[in-house]
Coordinates of C-alpha atoms in Angstrom, one line a residue:
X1 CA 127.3 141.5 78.3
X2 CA 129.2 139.1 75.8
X3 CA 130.8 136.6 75.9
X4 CA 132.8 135.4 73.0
X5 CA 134.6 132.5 72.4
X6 CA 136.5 132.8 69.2
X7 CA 137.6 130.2 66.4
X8 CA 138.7 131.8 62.6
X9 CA 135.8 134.0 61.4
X10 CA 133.6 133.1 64.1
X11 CA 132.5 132.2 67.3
X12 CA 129.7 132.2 70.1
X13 CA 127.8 135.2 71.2
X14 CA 126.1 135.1 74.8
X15 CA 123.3 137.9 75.7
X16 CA 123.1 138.2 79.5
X17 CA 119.5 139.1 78.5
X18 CA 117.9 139.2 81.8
X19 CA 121.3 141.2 83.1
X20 CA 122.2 143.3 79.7
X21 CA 124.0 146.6 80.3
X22 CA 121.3 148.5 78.2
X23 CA 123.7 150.7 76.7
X24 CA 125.4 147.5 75.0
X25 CA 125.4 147.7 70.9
X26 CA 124.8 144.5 69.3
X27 CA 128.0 143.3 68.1
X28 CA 126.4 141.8 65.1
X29 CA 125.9 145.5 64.0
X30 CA 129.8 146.6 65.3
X31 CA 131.3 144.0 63.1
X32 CA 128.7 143.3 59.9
X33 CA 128.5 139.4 61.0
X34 CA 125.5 136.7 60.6
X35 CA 124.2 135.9 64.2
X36 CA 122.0 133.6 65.2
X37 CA 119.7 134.3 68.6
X38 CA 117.5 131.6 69.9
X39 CA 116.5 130.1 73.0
X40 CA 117.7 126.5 72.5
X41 CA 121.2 126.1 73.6
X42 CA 121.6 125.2 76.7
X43 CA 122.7 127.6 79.5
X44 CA 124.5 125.2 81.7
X45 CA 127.4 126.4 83.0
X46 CA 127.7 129.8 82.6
X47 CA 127.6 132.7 85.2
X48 CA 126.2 134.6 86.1
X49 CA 123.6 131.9 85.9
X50 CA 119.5 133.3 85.4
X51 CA 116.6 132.3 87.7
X52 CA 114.4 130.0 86.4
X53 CA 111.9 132.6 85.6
X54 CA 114.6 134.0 83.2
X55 CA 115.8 131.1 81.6
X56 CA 114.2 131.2 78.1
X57 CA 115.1 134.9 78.0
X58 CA 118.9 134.3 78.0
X59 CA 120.3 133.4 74.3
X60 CA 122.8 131.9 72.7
X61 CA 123.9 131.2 69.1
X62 CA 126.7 130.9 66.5
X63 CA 128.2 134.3 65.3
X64 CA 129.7 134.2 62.0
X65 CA 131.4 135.3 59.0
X66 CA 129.3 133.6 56.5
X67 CA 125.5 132.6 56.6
X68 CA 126.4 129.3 56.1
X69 CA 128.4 128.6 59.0
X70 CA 125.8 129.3 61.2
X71 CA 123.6 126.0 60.9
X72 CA 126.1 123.3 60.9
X73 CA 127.5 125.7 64.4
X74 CA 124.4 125.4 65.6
X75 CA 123.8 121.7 65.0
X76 CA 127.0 121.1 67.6
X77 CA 125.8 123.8 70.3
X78 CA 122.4 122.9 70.4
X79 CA 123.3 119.3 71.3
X80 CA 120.4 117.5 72.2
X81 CA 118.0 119.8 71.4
X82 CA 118.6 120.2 67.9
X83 CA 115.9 118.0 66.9
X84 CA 112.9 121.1 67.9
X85 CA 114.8 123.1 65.3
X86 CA 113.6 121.6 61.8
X87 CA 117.4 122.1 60.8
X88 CA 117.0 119.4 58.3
X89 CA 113.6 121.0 57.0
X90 CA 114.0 122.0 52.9
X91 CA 113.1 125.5 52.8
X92 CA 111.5 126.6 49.7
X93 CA 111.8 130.6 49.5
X94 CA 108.9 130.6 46.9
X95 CA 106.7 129.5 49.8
X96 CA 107.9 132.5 52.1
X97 CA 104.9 134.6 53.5
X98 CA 107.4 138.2 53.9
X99 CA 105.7 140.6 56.2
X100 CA 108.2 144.0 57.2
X101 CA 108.7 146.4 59.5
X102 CA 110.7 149.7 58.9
X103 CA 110.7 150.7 62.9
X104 CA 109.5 150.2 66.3
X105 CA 106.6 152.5 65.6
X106 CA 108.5 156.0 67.0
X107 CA 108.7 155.2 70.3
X108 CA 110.3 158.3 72.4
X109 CA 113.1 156.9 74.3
X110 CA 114.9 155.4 71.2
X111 CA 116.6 156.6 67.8
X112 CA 114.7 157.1 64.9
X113 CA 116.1 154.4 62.1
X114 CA 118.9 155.8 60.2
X115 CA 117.6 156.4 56.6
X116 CA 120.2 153.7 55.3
X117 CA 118.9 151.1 57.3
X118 CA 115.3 151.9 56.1
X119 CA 116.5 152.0 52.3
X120 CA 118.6 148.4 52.7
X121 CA 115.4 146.9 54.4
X122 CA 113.5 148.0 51.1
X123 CA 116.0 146.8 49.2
X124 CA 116.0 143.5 50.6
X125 CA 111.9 143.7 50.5
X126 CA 112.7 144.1 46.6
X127 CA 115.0 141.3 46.1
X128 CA 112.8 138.7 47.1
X129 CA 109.6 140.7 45.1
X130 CA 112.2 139.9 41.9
X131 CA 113.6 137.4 42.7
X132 CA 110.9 134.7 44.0
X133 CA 107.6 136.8 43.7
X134 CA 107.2 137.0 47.2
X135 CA 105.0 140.3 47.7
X136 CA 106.0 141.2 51.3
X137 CA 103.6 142.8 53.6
X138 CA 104.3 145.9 55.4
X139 CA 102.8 145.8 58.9
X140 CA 102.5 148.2 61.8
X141 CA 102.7 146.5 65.0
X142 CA 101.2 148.8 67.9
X143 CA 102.9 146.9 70.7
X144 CA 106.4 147.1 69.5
X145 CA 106.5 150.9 70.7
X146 CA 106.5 149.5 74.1
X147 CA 109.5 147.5 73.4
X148 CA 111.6 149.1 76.0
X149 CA 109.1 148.8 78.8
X150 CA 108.2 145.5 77.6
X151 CA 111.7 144.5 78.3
X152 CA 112.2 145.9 81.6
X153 CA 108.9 144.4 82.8
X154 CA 110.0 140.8 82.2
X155 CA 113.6 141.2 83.8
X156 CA 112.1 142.0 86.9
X157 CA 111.6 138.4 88.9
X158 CA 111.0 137.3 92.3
X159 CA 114.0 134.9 92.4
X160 CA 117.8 135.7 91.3
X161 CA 119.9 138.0 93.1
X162 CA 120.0 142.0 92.3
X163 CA 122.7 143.4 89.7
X164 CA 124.1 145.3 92.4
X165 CA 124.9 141.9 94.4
X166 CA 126.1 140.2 91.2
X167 CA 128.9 143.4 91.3
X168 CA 130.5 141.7 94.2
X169 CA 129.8 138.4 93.4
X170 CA 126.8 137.3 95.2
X171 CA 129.2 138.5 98.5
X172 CA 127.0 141.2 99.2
X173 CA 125.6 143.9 97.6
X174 CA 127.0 147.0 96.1
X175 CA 125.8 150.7 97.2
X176 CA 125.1 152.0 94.1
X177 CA 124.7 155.3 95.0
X178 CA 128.0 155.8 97.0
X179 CA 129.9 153.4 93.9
X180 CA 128.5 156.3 91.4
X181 CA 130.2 158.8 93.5
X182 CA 133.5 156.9 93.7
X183 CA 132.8 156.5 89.9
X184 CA 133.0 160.3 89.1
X185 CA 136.5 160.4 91.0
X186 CA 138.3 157.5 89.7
X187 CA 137.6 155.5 92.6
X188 CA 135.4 152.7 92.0
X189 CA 136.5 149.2 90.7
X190 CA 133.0 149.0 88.5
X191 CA 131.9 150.3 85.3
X192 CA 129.8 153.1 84.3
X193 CA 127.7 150.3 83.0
X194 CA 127.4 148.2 85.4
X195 CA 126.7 151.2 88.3
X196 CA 123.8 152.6 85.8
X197 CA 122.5 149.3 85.0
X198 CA 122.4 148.6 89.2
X199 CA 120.6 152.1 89.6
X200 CA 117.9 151.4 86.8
X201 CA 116.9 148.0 88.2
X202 CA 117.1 149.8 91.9
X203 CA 114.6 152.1 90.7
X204 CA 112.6 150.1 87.9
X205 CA 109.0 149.3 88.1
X206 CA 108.2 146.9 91.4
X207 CA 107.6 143.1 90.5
X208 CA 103.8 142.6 90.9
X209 CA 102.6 145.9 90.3
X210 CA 99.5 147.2 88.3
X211 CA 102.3 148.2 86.0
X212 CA 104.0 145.3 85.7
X213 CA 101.2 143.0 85.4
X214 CA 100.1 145.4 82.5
X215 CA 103.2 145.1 80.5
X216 CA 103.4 141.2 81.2
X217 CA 100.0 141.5 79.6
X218 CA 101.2 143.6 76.7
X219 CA 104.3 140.9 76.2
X220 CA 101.8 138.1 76.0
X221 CA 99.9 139.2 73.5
X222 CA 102.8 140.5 71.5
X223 CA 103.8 136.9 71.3
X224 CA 100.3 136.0 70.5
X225 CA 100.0 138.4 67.9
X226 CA 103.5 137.4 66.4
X227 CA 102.6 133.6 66.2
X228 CA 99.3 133.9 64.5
X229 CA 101.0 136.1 61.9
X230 CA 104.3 134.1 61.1
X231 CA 102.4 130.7 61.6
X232 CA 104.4 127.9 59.7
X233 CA 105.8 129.8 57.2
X234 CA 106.2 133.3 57.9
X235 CA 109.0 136.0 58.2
X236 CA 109.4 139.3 59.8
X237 CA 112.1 141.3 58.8
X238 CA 112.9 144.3 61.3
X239 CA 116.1 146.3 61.7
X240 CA 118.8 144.7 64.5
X241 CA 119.8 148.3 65.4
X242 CA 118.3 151.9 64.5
X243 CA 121.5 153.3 63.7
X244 CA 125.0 152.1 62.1
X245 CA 127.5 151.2 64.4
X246 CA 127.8 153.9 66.8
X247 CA 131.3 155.8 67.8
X248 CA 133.0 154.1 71.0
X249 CA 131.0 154.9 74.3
X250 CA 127.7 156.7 72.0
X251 CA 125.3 154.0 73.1
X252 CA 125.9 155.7 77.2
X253 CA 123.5 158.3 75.9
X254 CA 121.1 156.5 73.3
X255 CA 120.5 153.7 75.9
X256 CA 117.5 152.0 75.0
X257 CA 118.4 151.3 71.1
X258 CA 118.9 147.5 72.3
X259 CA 115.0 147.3 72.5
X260 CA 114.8 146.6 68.5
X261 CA 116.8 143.0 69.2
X262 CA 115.9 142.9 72.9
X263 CA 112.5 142.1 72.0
X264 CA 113.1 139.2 70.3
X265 CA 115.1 137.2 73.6
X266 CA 111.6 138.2 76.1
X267 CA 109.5 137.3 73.4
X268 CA 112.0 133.3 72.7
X269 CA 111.2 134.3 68.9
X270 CA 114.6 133.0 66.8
X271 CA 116.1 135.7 65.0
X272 CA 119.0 135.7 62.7
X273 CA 120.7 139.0 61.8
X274 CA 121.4 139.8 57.8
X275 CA 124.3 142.3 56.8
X276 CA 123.3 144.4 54.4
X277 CA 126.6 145.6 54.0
X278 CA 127.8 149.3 54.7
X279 CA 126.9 152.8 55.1
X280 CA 127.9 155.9 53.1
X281 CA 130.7 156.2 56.0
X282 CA 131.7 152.8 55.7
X283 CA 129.9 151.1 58.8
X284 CA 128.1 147.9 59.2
X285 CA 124.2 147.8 58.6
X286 CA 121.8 145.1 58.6
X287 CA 118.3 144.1 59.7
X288 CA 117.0 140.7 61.4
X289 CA 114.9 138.0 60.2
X290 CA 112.5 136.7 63.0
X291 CA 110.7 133.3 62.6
X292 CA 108.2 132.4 65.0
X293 CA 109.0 129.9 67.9
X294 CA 111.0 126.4 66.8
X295 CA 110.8 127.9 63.2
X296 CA 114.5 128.8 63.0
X297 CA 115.7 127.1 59.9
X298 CA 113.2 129.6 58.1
X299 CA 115.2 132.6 59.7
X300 CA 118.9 130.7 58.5
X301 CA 117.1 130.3 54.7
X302 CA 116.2 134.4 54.9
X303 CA 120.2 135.2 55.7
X304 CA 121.5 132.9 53.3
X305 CA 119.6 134.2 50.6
X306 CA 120.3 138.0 51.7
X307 CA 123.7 137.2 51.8
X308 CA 123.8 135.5 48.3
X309 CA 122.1 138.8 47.4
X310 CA 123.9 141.6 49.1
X311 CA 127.2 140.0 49.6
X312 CA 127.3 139.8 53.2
X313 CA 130.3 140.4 55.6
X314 CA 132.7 143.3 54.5
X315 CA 136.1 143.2 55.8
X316 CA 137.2 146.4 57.3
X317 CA 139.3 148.4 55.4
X318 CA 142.8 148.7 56.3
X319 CA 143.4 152.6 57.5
X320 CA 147.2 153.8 56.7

């Protein structure tokens, strides 16, 4: 779920992280725009509104045209919290520790990176070994195979109502089952999404569980793993999506492909997605630079120089 609120070549982009429809492409990818995901900007005011367990996991940030819209956005959404942000921090690319990942690690349940998106993320590995000297490590980390799971695990909380009750507006709670039926007919006043997203939480792992606890566990040290790696100075780039932009309604059957940015909201690591301009069939690619926690102006430095380098947004061609 999105919500966007739009000024000229820009505007906000809200993930309902701890209520996504899984089958949701990041628009980011769709549209070949610089985004900005953190945990900083306050949630006030929106709806539906996450428990307090959820909180951190729900992100919001500036999407724009240009790279360099993104800080001086984020300096007026941020509001009081800018300050934890180092925003006014002089980054000095030189100084850069660049470690990369090509993939998740070939987990089952989601696409294999498109061969594009693996040659722009080595291009972009090259650019900075030219341009700056930075020697980027490639690194293979075990744990984000499980990203999925991972993901999963940390939506389920003890307080917040069900997606099913949030389809009727906290009045109740939809029958999912009999709403999938009326689906199929033409009958129901809900989306495919939103019944499948209902059924998957209905029949997700149970909060508390040996299972859960074990993925908790696995999200835990993720993050601790991620932190000691990136420290004060260090960058991860990783691809935003596996594929290009998919054709409308594709995502229904490759569900799980929100993992690769998913991740990043459960984990409250700032990421900042990097076009990388288009495919052979003309469709936005990119990959994400992740910082580690209140290390965003390092992620912002990353997409500026990518775009400097690449070129950035491409407008869409005009079809006659």
């Amino acid at each position: 779920m999105l919500y966007l609120k739009f000024s000229p070549g820009g505007g906000v982009r809200r993930e309902i992280v701890e209520k996504l429809r899984i089958s949701d492409l990041p628009i980011e990818i769709a549209t070949g725009v610089s985004v900005y995901k953190a945990g900083i900007v306050s949630n006030r005011g929106q709806h539906p509104c996450p428990s307090e367990e959820q909180e951190s996991f729900l992100g919001v940030g500036p999407m724009c045209r240009f790279a360099a819209d993104l800080l001086p956005t984020l300096r007026i959404i941020a509001g009081t919290n800018v300050d934890r942000l180092q925003l006014d921090a002089k980054v000095d690319i030189h100084k850069i520790q660049l470690f990369y990942m090509e993939d998740d690690g070939g987990s089952a349940v989601v696409s294999a990176v498109h061969p594009e998106i693996r040659v722009a993320l080595r291009k972009a590995v090259f650019y900075f070994d030219k341009a700056y000297g930075i020697k980027a490590q490639k690194v293979q980390i075990k744990k984000m195979k499980n990203s999925a799971a991972i993901w999963f695990a940390k939506m389920k909380t003890r307080d917040g109502p069900a997606f099913s009750e949030h389809l009727l507006d906290c009045k109740g709670s939809v029958n999912v089952y009999w709403e999938l039926l009326k689906w199929l007919i033409g009958m129901s006043n809900h989306t495919f999404i939103g019944i499948t997203t209902a059924l998957i939480e209905k029949w997700g792992i149970e909060h508390g569980s040996e299972h859960h606890r074990y993925l908790i566990g696995q999200c835990s040290q993720l993050y601790e793993e991620l932190q000691e790696m990136l420290g004060n100075d260090g960058v991860l780039l990783y691809p935003t999506h596996p594929i290009p932009a998919p054709y409308h309604n594709e995502p229904l059957v490759k569900p799980f492909n929100f993992s690769y940015t998913g991740i990043f909201n459960v984990l409250g690591l700032p990421a900042t997605h990097c076009p990388l301009g288009l495919s052979s069939q003309g469709l936005p690619i990119g990959i994400q630079a992740v910082a580690s926690l209140n290390h965003d102006h390092l992620t912002l430095a990353v997409a500026l120089e990518l775009e400097k380098a690449f070129g950035g947004w491409v407008p869409p061609s005009i079809i006659v």
